[in-house]
PDB file of C-alpha atoms in Angstrom:
ATOM      1  CA  MET E   3      72.500 174.251  -3.076  1.00  0.00           C
ATOM      2  CA  GLN E   4      76.022 172.861  -3.134  1.00  0.00           C
ATOM      3  CA  GLU E   5      76.731 174.566   0.203  1.00  0.00           C
ATOM      4  CA  VAL E   6      73.692 172.908   1.788  1.00  0.00           C
ATOM      5  CA  ILE E   7      74.684 169.436   0.564  1.00  0.00           C
ATOM      6  CA  LEU E   8      78.295 169.829   1.629  1.00  0.00           C
ATOM      7  CA  ALA E   9      77.398 171.266   5.029  1.00  0.00           C
ATOM      8  CA  THR E  10      75.118 168.328   5.828  1.00  0.00           C
ATOM      9  CA  ALA E  11      77.580 165.709   4.535  1.00  0.00           C
ATOM     10  CA  ARG E  12      81.059 166.911   5.378  1.00  0.00           C
ATOM     11  CA  HIS E  13      80.149 168.008   8.895  1.00  0.00           C
ATOM     12  CA  ASN E  14      78.972 164.536   9.920  1.00  0.00           C
ATOM     13  CA  ALA E  15      81.927 162.551  11.262  1.00  0.00           C
ATOM     14  CA  LYS E  16      80.175 159.226  10.584  1.00  0.00           C
ATOM     15  CA  VAL E  17      79.617 160.055   6.910  1.00  0.00           C
ATOM     16  CA  ASP E  18      82.680 161.960   5.749  1.00  0.00           C
ATOM     17  CA  PRO E  19      85.274 161.058   4.589  1.00  0.00           C
ATOM     18  CA  SER E  20      83.674 157.584   4.623  1.00  0.00           C
ATOM     19  CA  LEU E  21      80.644 155.942   6.191  1.00  0.00           C
ATOM     20  CA  GLY E  22      81.363 154.727   9.720  1.00  0.00           C
ATOM     21  CA  ILE E  23      78.038 153.525  11.109  1.00  0.00           C
ATOM     22  CA  TRP E  24      78.746 149.784  11.428  1.00  0.00           C
ATOM     23  CA  THR E  25      81.675 148.566  13.498  1.00  0.00           C
ATOM     24  CA  TRP E  26      82.942 145.187  14.769  1.00  0.00           C
ATOM     25  CA  GLU E  27      79.557 144.208  16.235  1.00  0.00           C
ATOM     26  CA  VAL E  28      77.990 143.873  12.787  1.00  0.00           C
ATOM     27  CA  SER E  29      80.940 141.875  11.415  1.00  0.00           C
ATOM     28  CA  VAL E  30      80.711 139.442  14.339  1.00  0.00           C
ATOM     29  CA  TYR E  31      76.933 139.122  13.918  1.00  0.00           C
ATOM     30  CA  LEU E  32      77.245 138.379  10.197  1.00  0.00           C
ATOM     31  CA  PHE E  33      79.921 135.772  10.909  1.00  0.00           C
ATOM     32  CA  LEU E  34      77.969 134.037  13.684  1.00  0.00           C
ATOM     33  CA  GLY E  35      74.743 134.201  11.687  1.00  0.00           C
ATOM     34  CA  GLY E  36      76.429 132.438   8.764  1.00  0.00           C
ATOM     35  CA  LEU E  37      77.973 129.882  11.125  1.00  0.00           C
ATOM     36  CA  THR E  38      74.540 129.191  12.633  1.00  0.00           C
ATOM     37  CA  ALA E  39      73.103 128.624   9.166  1.00  0.00           C
ATOM     38  CA  GLY E  40      75.859 126.126   8.404  1.00  0.00           C
ATOM     39  CA  ILE E  41      75.393 124.318  11.721  1.00  0.00           C
ATOM     40  CA  MET E  42      71.662 123.872  11.126  1.00  0.00           C
ATOM     41  CA  CYS E  43      72.198 122.766   7.520  1.00  0.00           C
ATOM     42  CA  PHE E  44      74.736 120.071   8.344  1.00  0.00           C
ATOM     43  CA  ALA E  45      72.836 118.842  11.417  1.00  0.00           C
ATOM     44  CA  ALA E  46      69.722 118.461   9.245  1.00  0.00           C
ATOM     45  CA  LEU E  47      71.517 116.951   6.238  1.00  0.00           C
ATOM     46  CA  MET E  48      73.200 114.278   8.334  1.00  0.00           C
ATOM     47  CA  VAL E  49      69.796 113.293   9.769  1.00  0.00           C
ATOM     48  CA  LEU E  50      68.178 113.150   6.326  1.00  0.00           C
ATOM     49  CA  MET E  51      71.102 111.126   4.952  1.00  0.00           C
ATOM     50  CA  ARG E  52      71.020 108.767   7.985  1.00  0.00           C
ATOM     51  CA  LYS E  53      74.682 109.370   8.840  1.00  0.00           C
ATOM     52  CA  ASP E  54      74.322 108.513  12.561  1.00  0.00           C
ATOM     53  CA  THR E  55      77.123 105.966  12.391  1.00  0.00           C
ATOM     54  CA  VAL E  56      79.467 107.789  10.015  1.00  0.00           C
ATOM     55  CA  ALA E  57      79.006 111.277  11.477  1.00  0.00           C
ATOM     56  CA  PRO E  58      77.720 110.954  15.062  1.00  0.00           C
ATOM     57  CA  PHE E  59      78.823 114.436  16.175  1.00  0.00           C
ATOM     58  CA  ALA E  60      77.198 116.284  13.265  1.00  0.00           C
ATOM     59  CA  THR E  61      74.066 114.137  13.387  1.00  0.00           C
ATOM     60  CA  ASN E  62      73.382 114.088  17.118  1.00  0.00           C
ATOM     61  CA  ARG E  63      75.401 116.797  18.865  1.00  0.00           C
ATOM     62  CA  LEU E  64      75.998 119.675  16.446  1.00  0.00           C
ATOM     63  CA  ALA E  65      72.444 121.084  16.575  1.00  0.00           C
ATOM     64  CA  LEU E  66      72.871 122.157  20.209  1.00  0.00           C
ATOM     65  CA  LEU E  67      75.394 124.793  19.114  1.00  0.00           C
ATOM     66  CA  ALA E  68      73.026 126.610  16.741  1.00  0.00           C
ATOM     67  CA  PRO E  69      70.952 128.661  19.241  1.00  0.00           C
ATOM     68  CA  ILE E  70      74.057 129.301  21.367  1.00  0.00           C
ATOM     69  CA  VAL E  71      76.050 130.704  18.447  1.00  0.00           C
ATOM     70  CA  LEU E  72      73.066 132.682  17.140  1.00  0.00           C
ATOM     71  CA  SER E  73      72.374 134.163  20.582  1.00  0.00           C
ATOM     72  CA  LEU E  74      75.968 135.395  20.772  1.00  0.00           C
ATOM     73  CA  GLY E  75      75.512 136.986  17.356  1.00  0.00           C
ATOM     74  CA  MET E  76      72.210 138.577  18.362  1.00  0.00           C
ATOM     75  CA  THR E  77      73.918 140.007  21.448  1.00  0.00           C
ATOM     76  CA  THR E  78      76.519 141.793  19.336  1.00  0.00           C
ATOM     77  CA  LEU E  79      73.763 143.039  17.012  1.00  0.00           C
ATOM     78  CA  PHE E  80      71.878 144.387  20.031  1.00  0.00           C
ATOM     79  CA  LEU E  81      75.035 146.170  21.184  1.00  0.00           C
ATOM     80  CA  ASP E  82      75.225 147.878  17.806  1.00  0.00           C
ATOM     81  CA  LEU E  83      71.728 149.366  18.075  1.00  0.00           C
ATOM     82  CA  GLU E  84      71.710 153.102  18.750  1.00  0.00           C
ATOM     83  CA  HIS E  85      68.289 153.009  20.445  1.00  0.00           C
ATOM     84  CA  LYS E  86      68.205 149.630  22.150  1.00  0.00           C
ATOM     85  CA  LEU E  87      64.797 150.057  23.773  1.00  0.00           C
ATOM     86  CA  TYR E  88      63.184 150.307  20.325  1.00  0.00           C
ATOM     87  CA  VAL E  89      64.303 146.862  19.163  1.00  0.00           C
ATOM     88  CA  PHE E  90      60.708 145.601  19.440  1.00  0.00           C
ATOM     89  CA  ARG E  91      59.758 147.795  16.483  1.00  0.00           C
ATOM     90  CA  PHE E  92      61.347 145.278  14.125  1.00  0.00           C
ATOM     91  CA  TYR E  93      58.389 143.041  14.952  1.00  0.00           C
ATOM     92  CA  THR E  94      55.533 145.527  14.736  1.00  0.00           C
ATOM     93  CA  ALA E  95      55.542 145.389  10.930  1.00  0.00           C
ATOM     94  CA  PHE E  96      56.762 143.339   7.992  1.00  0.00           C
ATOM     95  CA  GLU E  97      58.178 145.174   4.979  1.00  0.00           C
ATOM     96  CA  VAL E  98      58.294 142.863   1.953  1.00  0.00           C
ATOM     97  CA  THR E  99      60.939 144.950   0.176  1.00  0.00           C
ATOM     98  CA  SER E 100      63.230 145.271   3.216  1.00  0.00           C
ATOM     99  CA  PRO E 101      65.984 142.632   3.668  1.00  0.00           C
ATOM    100  CA  MET E 102      66.367 143.751   7.272  1.00  0.00           C
ATOM    101  CA  SER E 103      62.680 143.076   7.938  1.00  0.00           C
ATOM    102  CA  TRP E 104      62.967 139.636   6.325  1.00  0.00           C
ATOM    103  CA  GLY E 105      66.035 138.911   8.416  1.00  0.00           C
ATOM    104  CA  ALA E 106      64.331 139.921  11.667  1.00  0.00           C
ATOM    105  CA  TRP E 107      61.451 137.508  11.054  1.00  0.00           C
ATOM    106  CA  ILE E 108      63.733 134.710   9.813  1.00  0.00           C
ATOM    107  CA  LEU E 109      65.608 134.957  13.104  1.00  0.00           C
ATOM    108  CA  VAL E 110      62.332 134.559  14.996  1.00  0.00           C
ATOM    109  CA  ALA E 111      61.606 131.336  13.080  1.00  0.00           C
ATOM    110  CA  ILE E 112      65.155 129.993  13.486  1.00  0.00           C
ATOM    111  CA  TYR E 113      64.972 129.644  17.272  1.00  0.00           C
ATOM    112  CA  PRO E 114      62.021 127.227  17.566  1.00  0.00           C
ATOM    113  CA  ILE E 115      63.267 125.182  14.612  1.00  0.00           C
ATOM    114  CA  SER E 116      66.747 124.876  16.124  1.00  0.00           C
ATOM    115  CA  VAL E 117      65.221 123.853  19.477  1.00  0.00           C
ATOM    116  CA  LEU E 118      63.209 121.117  17.735  1.00  0.00           C
ATOM    117  CA  GLN E 119      66.428 119.916  16.076  1.00  0.00           C
ATOM    118  CA  ILE E 120      68.057 119.667  19.500  1.00  0.00           C
ATOM    119  CA  LEU E 121      65.118 117.842  21.075  1.00  0.00           C
ATOM    120  CA  SER E 122      64.974 115.312  18.257  1.00  0.00           C
ATOM    121  CA  THR E 123      68.559 114.188  18.930  1.00  0.00           C
ATOM    122  CA  LEU E 124      68.960 114.992  22.628  1.00  0.00           C
ATOM    123  CA  ARG E 125      68.720 111.425  23.971  1.00  0.00           C
ATOM    124  CA  VAL E 126      71.370 110.122  21.589  1.00  0.00           C
ATOM    125  CA  GLY E 127      73.643 113.140  21.542  1.00  0.00           C
ATOM    126  CA  TYR E 128      73.421 114.244  25.180  1.00  0.00           C
ATOM    127  CA  PRO E 129      71.958 111.375  27.240  1.00  0.00           C
ATOM    128  CA  GLY E 130      72.922 112.956  30.562  1.00  0.00           C
ATOM    129  CA  MET E 131      71.162 116.195  29.707  1.00  0.00           C
ATOM    130  CA  ALA E 132      68.158 114.266  28.390  1.00  0.00           C
ATOM    131  CA  GLY E 133      67.995 112.324  31.668  1.00  0.00           C
ATOM    132  CA  TYR E 134      67.694 115.513  33.690  1.00  0.00           C
ATOM    133  CA  ALA E 135      65.211 116.971  31.214  1.00  0.00           C
ATOM    134  CA  GLU E 136      62.936 113.934  31.403  1.00  0.00           C
ATOM    135  CA  LYS E 137      62.406 114.588  35.094  1.00  0.00           C
ATOM    136  CA  LEU E 138      60.386 117.658  34.121  1.00  0.00           C
ATOM    137  CA  PRO E 139      56.616 117.197  33.680  1.00  0.00           C
ATOM    138  CA  LEU E 140      55.597 116.089  30.163  1.00  0.00           C
ATOM    139  CA  PHE E 141      59.166 116.425  28.855  1.00  0.00           C
ATOM    140  CA  SER E 142      59.530 112.732  28.114  1.00  0.00           C
ATOM    141  CA  GLY E 143      56.540 112.957  25.790  1.00  0.00           C
ATOM    142  CA  VAL E 144      58.007 116.029  24.126  1.00  0.00           C
ATOM    143  CA  LEU E 145      61.216 114.139  23.382  1.00  0.00           C
ATOM    144  CA  ASP E 146      59.248 111.160  22.057  1.00  0.00           C
ATOM    145  CA  LEU E 147      57.282 113.420  19.710  1.00  0.00           C
ATOM    146  CA  SER E 148      60.419 115.270  18.556  1.00  0.00           C
ATOM    147  CA  GLU E 149      62.202 112.008  17.771  1.00  0.00           C
ATOM    148  CA  ARG E 150      59.170 110.724  15.883  1.00  0.00           C
ATOM    149  CA  PHE E 151      59.243 113.772  13.587  1.00  0.00           C
ATOM    150  CA  ARG E 152      63.027 113.998  13.444  1.00  0.00           C
ATOM    151  CA  ARG E 153      63.308 113.870   9.663  1.00  0.00           C
ATOM    152  CA  PRO E 154      60.446 116.336   8.935  1.00  0.00           C
ATOM    153  CA  VAL E 155      62.054 118.777  11.385  1.00  0.00           C
ATOM    154  CA  ALA E 156      65.360 118.387   9.515  1.00  0.00           C
ATOM    155  CA  GLY E 157      63.569 118.982   6.222  1.00  0.00           C
ATOM    156  CA  VAL E 158      62.067 122.234   7.517  1.00  0.00           C
ATOM    157  CA  ALA E 159      65.370 123.377   9.050  1.00  0.00           C
ATOM    158  CA  ILE E 160      67.327 123.382   5.776  1.00  0.00           C
ATOM    159  CA  PRO E 161      65.410 126.083   3.835  1.00  0.00           C
ATOM    160  CA  PHE E 162      65.288 128.352   6.881  1.00  0.00           C
ATOM    161  CA  ALA E 163      69.014 127.862   7.489  1.00  0.00           C
ATOM    162  CA  VAL E 164      69.778 128.628   3.839  1.00  0.00           C
ATOM    163  CA  ALA E 165      67.602 131.751   4.069  1.00  0.00           C
ATOM    164  CA  LEU E 166      69.563 132.854   7.149  1.00  0.00           C
ATOM    165  CA  GLY E 167      72.908 132.245   5.428  1.00  0.00           C
ATOM    166  CA  ILE E 168      71.964 134.130   2.260  1.00  0.00           C
ATOM    167  CA  TYR E 169      70.253 136.945   4.145  1.00  0.00           C
ATOM    168  CA  THR E 170      73.511 137.938   5.850  1.00  0.00           C
ATOM    169  CA  GLY E 171      74.888 138.810   2.395  1.00  0.00           C
ATOM    170  CA  ILE E 172      71.687 140.259   0.925  1.00  0.00           C
ATOM    171  CA  LEU E 173      71.448 142.590   3.931  1.00  0.00           C
ATOM    172  CA  LEU E 174      74.563 144.325   2.605  1.00  0.00           C
ATOM    173  CA  SER E 175      74.007 143.940  -1.146  1.00  0.00           C
ATOM    174  CA  ALA E 176      70.667 145.776  -0.914  1.00  0.00           C
ATOM    175  CA  PHE E 177      72.532 149.018  -0.094  1.00  0.00           C
ATOM    176  CA  SER E 178      72.903 150.377  -3.630  1.00  0.00           C
ATOM    177  CA  ALA E 179      74.658 153.489  -2.300  1.00  0.00           C
ATOM    178  CA  ARG E 180      77.645 151.308  -1.294  1.00  0.00           C
ATOM    179  CA  PRO E 181      79.203 150.036  -4.554  1.00  0.00           C
ATOM    180  CA  PHE E 182      81.345 147.336  -2.907  1.00  0.00           C
ATOM    181  CA  TRP E 183      78.209 145.751  -1.434  1.00  0.00           C
ATOM    182  CA  ASN E 184      75.917 146.236  -4.396  1.00  0.00           C
ATOM    183  CA  THR E 185      76.432 142.859  -6.088  1.00  0.00           C
ATOM    184  CA  GLY E 186      74.310 139.731  -6.251  1.00  0.00           C
ATOM    185  CA  VAL E 187      77.357 137.552  -5.513  1.00  0.00           C
ATOM    186  CA  LEU E 188      77.511 138.569  -1.870  1.00  0.00           C
ATOM    187  CA  GLY E 189      74.545 136.440  -0.725  1.00  0.00           C
ATOM    188  CA  PRO E 190      75.823 133.125  -2.168  1.00  0.00           C
ATOM    189  CA  LEU E 191      79.379 133.938  -1.040  1.00  0.00           C
ATOM    190  CA  PHE E 192      78.282 134.441   2.568  1.00  0.00           C
ATOM    191  CA  LEU E 193      76.160 131.272   2.460  1.00  0.00           C
ATOM    192  CA  VAL E 194      79.040 129.105   1.212  1.00  0.00           C
ATOM    193  CA  SER E 195      81.397 130.725   3.716  1.00  0.00           C
ATOM    194  CA  GLY E 196      78.931 129.953   6.524  1.00  0.00           C
ATOM    195  CA  LEU E 197      78.746 126.318   5.437  1.00  0.00           C
ATOM    196  CA  SER E 198      82.544 126.130   5.302  1.00  0.00           C
ATOM    197  CA  THR E 199      82.943 127.540   8.817  1.00  0.00           C
ATOM    198  CA  ALA E 200      80.334 125.062  10.109  1.00  0.00           C
ATOM    199  CA  ALA E 201      82.223 122.185   8.471  1.00  0.00           C
ATOM    200  CA  ALA E 202      85.364 123.471  10.222  1.00  0.00           C
ATOM    201  CA  LEU E 203      83.487 123.481  13.523  1.00  0.00           C
ATOM    202  CA  VAL E 204      82.530 119.840  12.985  1.00  0.00           C
ATOM    203  CA  LEU E 205      86.202 119.016  12.364  1.00  0.00           C
ATOM    204  CA  LEU E 206      87.043 120.562  15.733  1.00  0.00           C
ATOM    205  CA  GLY E 207      84.315 118.644  17.559  1.00  0.00           C
ATOM    206  CA  ALA E 208      84.313 115.258  15.792  1.00  0.00           C
ATOM    207  CA  ARG E 209      86.226 112.318  17.243  1.00  0.00           C
ATOM    208  CA  GLU E 210      85.540 109.619  14.650  1.00  0.00           C
ATOM    209  CA  ALA E 211      88.119 109.324  11.849  1.00  0.00           C
ATOM    210  CA  GLY E 212      85.368 108.669   9.290  1.00  0.00           C
ATOM    211  CA  GLU E 213      83.519 111.840  10.243  1.00  0.00           C
ATOM    212  CA  LYS E 214      86.690 113.914  10.084  1.00  0.00           C
ATOM    213  CA  HIS E 215      87.464 112.479   6.644  1.00  0.00           C
ATOM    214  CA  LEU E 216      83.916 113.219   5.412  1.00  0.00           C
ATOM    215  CA  PHE E 217      83.904 116.831   6.581  1.00  0.00           C
ATOM    216  CA  THR E 218      87.448 117.455   5.393  1.00  0.00           C
ATOM    217  CA  ARG E 219      86.255 116.537   1.890  1.00  0.00           C
ATOM    218  CA  ILE E 220      83.150 118.686   2.314  1.00  0.00           C
ATOM    219  CA  ASP E 221      85.165 121.681   3.489  1.00  0.00           C
ATOM    220  CA  LEU E 222      87.672 121.312   0.642  1.00  0.00           C
ATOM    221  CA  GLY E 223      84.806 121.442  -1.840  1.00  0.00           C
ATOM    222  CA  LEU E 224      83.254 124.460  -0.115  1.00  0.00           C
ATOM    223  CA  ILE E 225      86.588 126.315  -0.103  1.00  0.00           C
ATOM    224  CA  GLY E 226      86.814 125.724  -3.860  1.00  0.00           C
ATOM    225  CA  VAL E 227      83.296 127.106  -4.369  1.00  0.00           C
ATOM    226  CA  GLU E 228      84.073 130.057  -2.105  1.00  0.00           C
ATOM    227  CA  LEU E 229      87.171 130.919  -4.134  1.00  0.00           C
ATOM    228  CA  MET E 230      85.022 130.814  -7.271  1.00  0.00           C
ATOM    229  CA  PHE E 231      82.552 133.283  -5.729  1.00  0.00           C
ATOM    230  CA  VAL E 232      85.412 135.558  -4.659  1.00  0.00           C
ATOM    231  CA  PHE E 233      86.592 135.582  -8.277  1.00  0.00           C
ATOM    232  CA  LEU E 234      83.057 136.308  -9.508  1.00  0.00           C
ATOM    233  CA  LEU E 235      82.700 139.120  -6.966  1.00  0.00           C
ATOM    234  CA  LEU E 236      85.833 140.846  -8.253  1.00  0.00           C
ATOM    235  CA  VAL E 237      84.819 140.295 -11.888  1.00  0.00           C
ATOM    236  CA  ASN E 238      81.342 141.648 -11.171  1.00  0.00           C
ATOM    237  CA  LEU E 239      82.748 144.800  -9.570  1.00  0.00           C
ATOM    238  CA  GLY E 240      85.625 145.200 -12.009  1.00  0.00           C
ATOM    239  CA  THR E 241      83.339 145.112 -15.059  1.00  0.00           C
ATOM    240  CA  GLY E 242      80.651 147.359 -13.578  1.00  0.00           C
ATOM    241  CA  SER E 243      80.224 151.117 -13.487  1.00  0.00           C
ATOM    242  CA  GLY E 244      83.015 153.516 -12.621  1.00  0.00           C
ATOM    243  CA  VAL E 245      82.191 153.569  -8.929  1.00  0.00           C
ATOM    244  CA  GLN E 246      82.119 149.753  -8.804  1.00  0.00           C
ATOM    245  CA  ILE E 247      85.516 149.612 -10.483  1.00  0.00           C
ATOM    246  CA  ASP E 248      86.751 152.039  -7.834  1.00  0.00           C
ATOM    247  CA  ALA E 249      85.212 149.774  -5.173  1.00  0.00           C
ATOM    248  CA  ALA E 250      87.052 146.746  -6.561  1.00  0.00           C
ATOM    249  CA  GLY E 251      90.241 148.796  -6.328  1.00  0.00           C
ATOM    250  CA  LEU E 252      89.858 148.857  -2.549  1.00  0.00           C
ATOM    251  CA  VAL E 253      91.048 145.217  -2.480  1.00  0.00           C
ATOM    252  CA  LEU E 254      93.129 145.398  -5.666  1.00  0.00           C
ATOM    253  CA  GLY E 255      95.872 147.735  -4.532  1.00  0.00           C
ATOM    254  CA  GLY E 256      93.762 149.876  -2.200  1.00  0.00           C
ATOM    255  CA  PRO E 257      93.690 150.122   1.621  1.00  0.00           C
ATOM    256  CA  TYR E 258      92.054 146.696   2.136  1.00  0.00           C
ATOM    257  CA  THR E 259      94.327 144.719  -0.192  1.00  0.00           C
ATOM    258  CA  LEU E 260      96.500 143.222   2.552  1.00  0.00           C
ATOM    259  CA  VAL E 261      93.590 142.149   4.737  1.00  0.00           C
ATOM    260  CA  PHE E 262      91.655 140.693   1.805  1.00  0.00           C
ATOM    261  CA  TRP E 263      94.434 138.778   0.042  1.00  0.00           C
ATOM    262  CA  VAL E 264      96.691 137.813   2.948  1.00  0.00           C
ATOM    263  CA  LEU E 265      94.357 137.330   5.912  1.00  0.00           C
ATOM    264  CA  PHE E 266      91.255 136.139   4.063  1.00  0.00           C
ATOM    265  CA  VAL E 267      92.239 134.497   0.765  1.00  0.00           C
ATOM    266  CA  THR E 268      95.677 133.151   1.718  1.00  0.00           C
ATOM    267  CA  ILE E 269      95.466 132.383   5.448  1.00  0.00           C
ATOM    268  CA  GLY E 270      91.710 131.806   5.581  1.00  0.00           C
ATOM    269  CA  LEU E 271      91.232 129.769   2.378  1.00  0.00           C
ATOM    270  CA  LEU E 272      94.376 128.646   0.547  1.00  0.00           C
ATOM    271  CA  VAL E 273      96.435 127.532   3.550  1.00  0.00           C
ATOM    272  CA  PRO E 274      93.544 125.483   5.033  1.00  0.00           C
ATOM    273  CA  ALA E 275      92.936 123.938   1.599  1.00  0.00           C
ATOM    274  CA  VAL E 276      96.588 122.841   1.423  1.00  0.00           C
ATOM    275  CA  LEU E 277      96.507 121.473   4.979  1.00  0.00           C
ATOM    276  CA  GLU E 278      93.249 119.592   4.385  1.00  0.00           C
ATOM    277  CA  THR E 279      94.560 118.136   1.136  1.00  0.00           C
ATOM    278  CA  TRP E 280      97.672 116.983   2.962  1.00  0.00           C
ATOM    279  CA  GLU E 281      95.541 115.449   5.712  1.00  0.00           C
ATOM    280  CA  MET E 282      93.464 113.594   3.109  1.00  0.00           C
ATOM    281  CA  LYS E 283      96.709 112.029   1.915  1.00  0.00           C
ATOM    282  CA  GLY E 284      97.626 110.817   5.396  1.00  0.00           C
ATOM    283  CA  GLY E 285      99.281 113.822   7.043  1.00  0.00           C
ATOM    284  CA  ARG E 286      98.452 114.238  10.736  1.00  0.00           C
ATOM    285  CA  ALA E 287     100.432 117.223  11.990  1.00  0.00           C
ATOM    286  CA  LEU E 288      98.586 120.487  12.666  1.00  0.00           C
ATOM    287  CA  VAL E 289      95.283 118.622  12.482  1.00  0.00           C
ATOM    288  CA  TYR E 290      93.351 121.485  14.131  1.00  0.00           C
ATOM    289  CA  ALA E 291      95.118 124.275  12.252  1.00  0.00           C
ATOM    290  CA  ALA E 292      92.993 124.075   9.089  1.00  0.00           C
ATOM    291  CA  PRO E 293      89.551 124.386  10.749  1.00  0.00           C
ATOM    292  CA  ILE E 294      90.753 127.191  13.021  1.00  0.00           C
ATOM    293  CA  LEU E 295      92.075 129.091  10.003  1.00  0.00           C
ATOM    294  CA  VAL E 296      88.803 128.524   8.127  1.00  0.00           C
ATOM    295  CA  LEU E 297      86.880 130.045  11.051  1.00  0.00           C
ATOM    296  CA  PHE E 298      89.340 132.936  11.131  1.00  0.00           C
ATOM    297  CA  GLY E 299      88.937 133.486   7.387  1.00  0.00           C
ATOM    298  CA  GLY E 300      85.144 133.425   7.702  1.00  0.00           C
ATOM    299  CA  TYR E 301      85.269 136.306  10.161  1.00  0.00           C
ATOM    300  CA  VAL E 302      87.844 138.257   8.130  1.00  0.00           C
ATOM    301  CA  LEU E 303      85.596 138.021   5.047  1.00  0.00           C
ATOM    302  CA  ARG E 304      82.761 139.735   6.942  1.00  0.00           C
ATOM    303  CA  HIS E 305      85.112 142.276   8.511  1.00  0.00           C
ATOM    304  CA  VAL E 306      86.728 143.384   5.262  1.00  0.00           C
ATOM    305  CA  THR E 307      83.378 143.402   3.441  1.00  0.00           C
ATOM    306  CA  VAL E 308      81.724 145.607   6.063  1.00  0.00           C
ATOM    307  CA  GLU E 309      84.698 147.977   6.223  1.00  0.00           C
ATOM    308  CA  ALA E 310      85.357 148.220   2.469  1.00  0.00           C
ATOM    309  CA  GLY E 311      81.650 148.613   1.750  1.00  0.00           C
ATOM    310  CA  GLN E 312      81.392 151.595   4.068  1.00  0.00           C
ATOM    311  CA  PHE E 313      84.522 153.108   2.556  1.00  0.00           C
ATOM    312  CA  SER E 314      83.169 152.826  -1.006  1.00  0.00           C
ATOM    313  CA  THR E 315      80.895 155.603  -2.196  1.00  0.00           C
ATOM    314  CA  TRP E 316      79.125 157.106  -5.196  1.00  0.00           C
ATOM    315  CA  THR E 317      80.122 160.623  -4.180  1.00  0.00           C
ATOM    316  CA  HIS E 318      83.535 162.134  -4.872  1.00  0.00           C
ATOM    317  CA  TYR E 319      83.517 165.623  -3.402  1.00  0.00           C
ATOM    318  CA  GLU E 320      86.754 166.654  -5.095  1.00  0.00           C
ATOM    319  CA  THR E 321      85.365 166.227  -8.639  1.00  0.00           C
ATOM    320  CA  GLN E 322      81.671 167.002  -8.097  1.00  0.00           C
ATOM    321  CA  TYR E 323      81.741 170.257  -6.145  1.00  0.00           C
ATOM    322  CA  ASP E 324      83.403 173.645  -6.338  1.00  0.00           C
ATOM    323  CA  PRO E 325      86.906 173.373  -4.756  1.00  0.00           C
ATOM    324  CA  ALA E 326      86.464 176.809  -3.209  1.00  0.00           C
ATOM    325  CA  LEU E 327      83.440 175.589  -1.273  1.00  0.00           C
ATOM    326  CA  LEU E 328      85.357 172.545  -0.069  1.00  0.00           C
ATOM    327  CA  GLU E 329      88.171 174.726   1.262  1.00  0.00           C
ATOM    328  CA  ARG E 330      85.663 176.982   3.029  1.00  0.00           C
ATOM    329  CA  LEU E 331      84.176 173.965   4.860  1.00  0.00           C
ATOM    330  CA  GLN E 332      87.481 172.521   6.077  1.00  0.00           C
TER     331      GLN E 332
END
């Protein structure tokens, strides 16, 4: 029996010595999916809070980026599929217990909601584009109707955006065979990270000093919450079973320590927090550095999580199987 198990496992290059099914495409998709969730959330919140004057970019122009960013993410996800012609099968059924099935249908709902968000602010945010659009038959009426229901559309957008942001983490945490992923902290961590990267995107696009000040404060708060979730993630893994403790070791002295602590925590969170704090106190140099680093850190979080999760395992061949069999299979 041991020979059968070892032959099927150790002779599959994508399984042994560590899982290698998901590559950069999935990391990019998870990052862009979280960013889309944050974009939709902030675009909707600014409408509900009537921040047109204080935050004109986030209120009237940000929503246009949501379907663009999500489409880029969906493209990378499509590239990752082994059998691309079978992608339609995601939508021939709905499995209540499958996070991937939930995610597929959430993505279907996100597109029309994001389009309604764009239409409800198109005349104010992009008057030139709206002018061309109104030349199309019935489009003027569509814009009128969208603007009339602007706030209800924003109210609907928020829960779907939150579901998208959390789903990107739950998609991984549902894999109980990967100890690094198997924690309930991953969903909230990815959601907060997505919101933080969206706030950084607003800082890159905003021109009003008041809007920059508002979203600098928002991003500082989100970075603080994100650091708290990072701490909880490590505590959750470090106080779990033996394999979870081993998984935590991957970023606590293991092969992913440098990427996690230097590229993600330090460069992607702590340095931007220092720069944003300095800016809040009147500093103006390197004004675009903080949001760029936040976006970089958001991607690195997904990259290191995907890679470390695939590296972690419940099976240790060296201690669970006859060494003689292992040598025979080399």
